[in-house]
C-alpha positions as MATLAB code, in Angstrom:
seq = 'MKAYNTDKAPAAVGPYVQAIGTENLVFTSGQLSINPENGELVTEIKAAARQSLENVKAILEEAGTSMDKVIKCTVFLADINDFAAVNEVYKEYFSDHKPARSAIQVGALPLGGVIEIEAIATL';
ca = [
     -26.974  -64.190  209.362;
     -23.430  -62.901  209.261;
     -21.349  -61.776  206.287;
     -17.671  -62.696  206.024;
     -14.920  -60.937  204.116;
     -11.140  -61.280  204.221;
      -8.211  -59.588  202.497;
      -6.695  -63.068  202.044;
      -9.159  -63.710  199.196;
     -10.089  -61.425  196.309;
     -12.783  -58.833  196.853;
     -16.170  -59.554  195.334;
     -16.461  -58.483  191.691;
     -20.125  -57.598  192.151;
     -22.743  -56.686  194.767;
     -22.217  -59.682  197.071;
     -20.096  -60.837  200.016;
     -17.344  -63.466  200.016;
     -19.476  -65.636  202.304;
     -22.557  -65.576  204.465;
     -23.291  -67.755  207.439;
     -26.160  -69.002  209.525;
     -25.893  -70.518  213.000;
     -24.494  -73.750  211.574;
     -23.431  -73.194  207.976;
     -21.187  -70.980  205.863;
     -21.897  -70.476  202.154;
     -19.028  -69.058  200.115;
     -19.607  -67.117  196.963;
     -17.975  -68.603  193.904;
     -14.243  -68.009  193.927;
     -12.480  -67.290  190.691;
      -8.758  -67.926  190.455;
      -7.825  -64.343  191.295;
      -4.631  -63.909  193.289;
      -5.618  -61.564  196.158;
      -2.062  -60.199  196.477;
      -1.826  -58.765  192.966;
      -5.395  -58.988  191.620;
      -4.305  -61.093  188.640;
      -6.468  -63.868  187.228;
      -4.634  -67.208  187.118;
      -5.549  -69.073  183.918;
      -3.341  -72.211  183.789;
      -5.899  -74.777  184.976;
      -3.979  -76.516  187.775;
      -2.679  -73.232  189.165;
      -6.150  -71.747  188.736;
      -7.794  -74.613  190.632;
      -5.258  -74.217  193.431;
      -5.861  -70.450  193.626;
      -9.651  -70.866  193.694;
      -9.347  -73.448  196.478;
      -6.929  -71.241  198.426;
      -9.469  -68.424  198.160;
     -12.237  -70.699  199.454;
      -9.952  -71.865  202.276;
      -9.111  -68.295  203.342;
     -12.776  -67.317  203.437;
     -13.751  -70.393  205.437;
     -10.972  -69.700  207.937;
     -12.175  -66.098  208.281;
     -15.620  -67.506  209.113;
     -14.161  -69.801  211.783;
     -14.365  -73.067  209.878;
     -12.081  -75.073  207.609;
     -11.794  -77.236  204.514;
     -12.347  -80.401  206.570;
     -15.820  -79.099  207.435;
     -16.898  -78.580  203.828;
     -20.016  -80.600  203.070;
     -20.575  -79.549  199.421;
     -18.558  -77.952  196.636;
     -19.625  -76.816  193.232;
     -16.949  -76.492  190.554;
     -17.742  -74.415  187.482;
     -15.427  -75.064  184.526;
     -15.055  -73.119  181.316;
     -13.924  -76.410  179.716;
     -15.046  -79.810  181.052;
     -11.893  -81.281  179.500;
     -10.068  -79.721  182.473;
     -11.947  -82.058  184.844;
      -9.044  -84.509  185.367;
      -6.479  -81.745  185.916;
      -8.749  -80.078  188.466;
      -9.208  -83.394  190.291;
      -5.431  -83.716  190.693;
      -5.356  -80.431  192.596;
      -8.724  -80.921  194.336;
      -7.588  -84.140  196.028;
      -4.730  -82.198  197.693;
      -7.380  -80.232  199.596;
      -9.828  -83.082  200.116;
      -7.879  -86.303  200.657;
      -9.341  -88.036  203.726;
     -12.424  -85.836  203.946;
     -14.377  -85.832  200.689;
     -17.428  -83.558  200.510;
     -20.240  -83.947  198.027;
     -19.432  -82.173  194.768;
     -20.837  -81.138  191.423;
     -18.700  -80.138  188.443;
     -20.341  -78.276  185.606;
     -19.135  -76.803  182.325;
     -20.558  -73.318  181.894;
     -20.806  -71.056  178.861;
     -18.499  -68.443  180.393;
     -17.174  -67.279  183.739;
     -16.717  -63.703  184.961;
     -13.530  -61.939  183.855;
     -12.762  -64.760  181.417;
     -11.981  -67.189  184.232;
     -11.329  -70.883  183.640;
     -12.687  -72.105  186.982;
     -14.897  -70.941  189.842;
     -15.461  -72.904  193.063;
     -18.025  -72.401  195.809;
     -18.418  -74.313  199.053;
     -20.829  -74.938  201.906;
     -19.267  -75.790  205.267;
     -20.418  -76.425  208.803;
     -19.272  -74.186  211.644;
];
């Protein structure tokens, strides 16, 4: 296994890596909507979804893969009523290629986040 970390995504907020890979797969840790340039948490839902996806994208690229090789995403929402707004942004990243996905409302996210996204991609 190999761990992946990049400065183009926020540092882990706990004892974990941004992603870990096997011979064929990369598993990202959940990505909050933290802007890696200034460390600020983005909380407007569309901007937050975009930031979380940009963080996932940067980590996948560091691992040598890309968004078009994502096979599964999990989207954690603080409010399931944000589902439609998130989909508007999500389809910008997954238009032709659509991976499997789960979207779940959770009780709370770290740092008071509104969204967290994780992905599994092939290498």
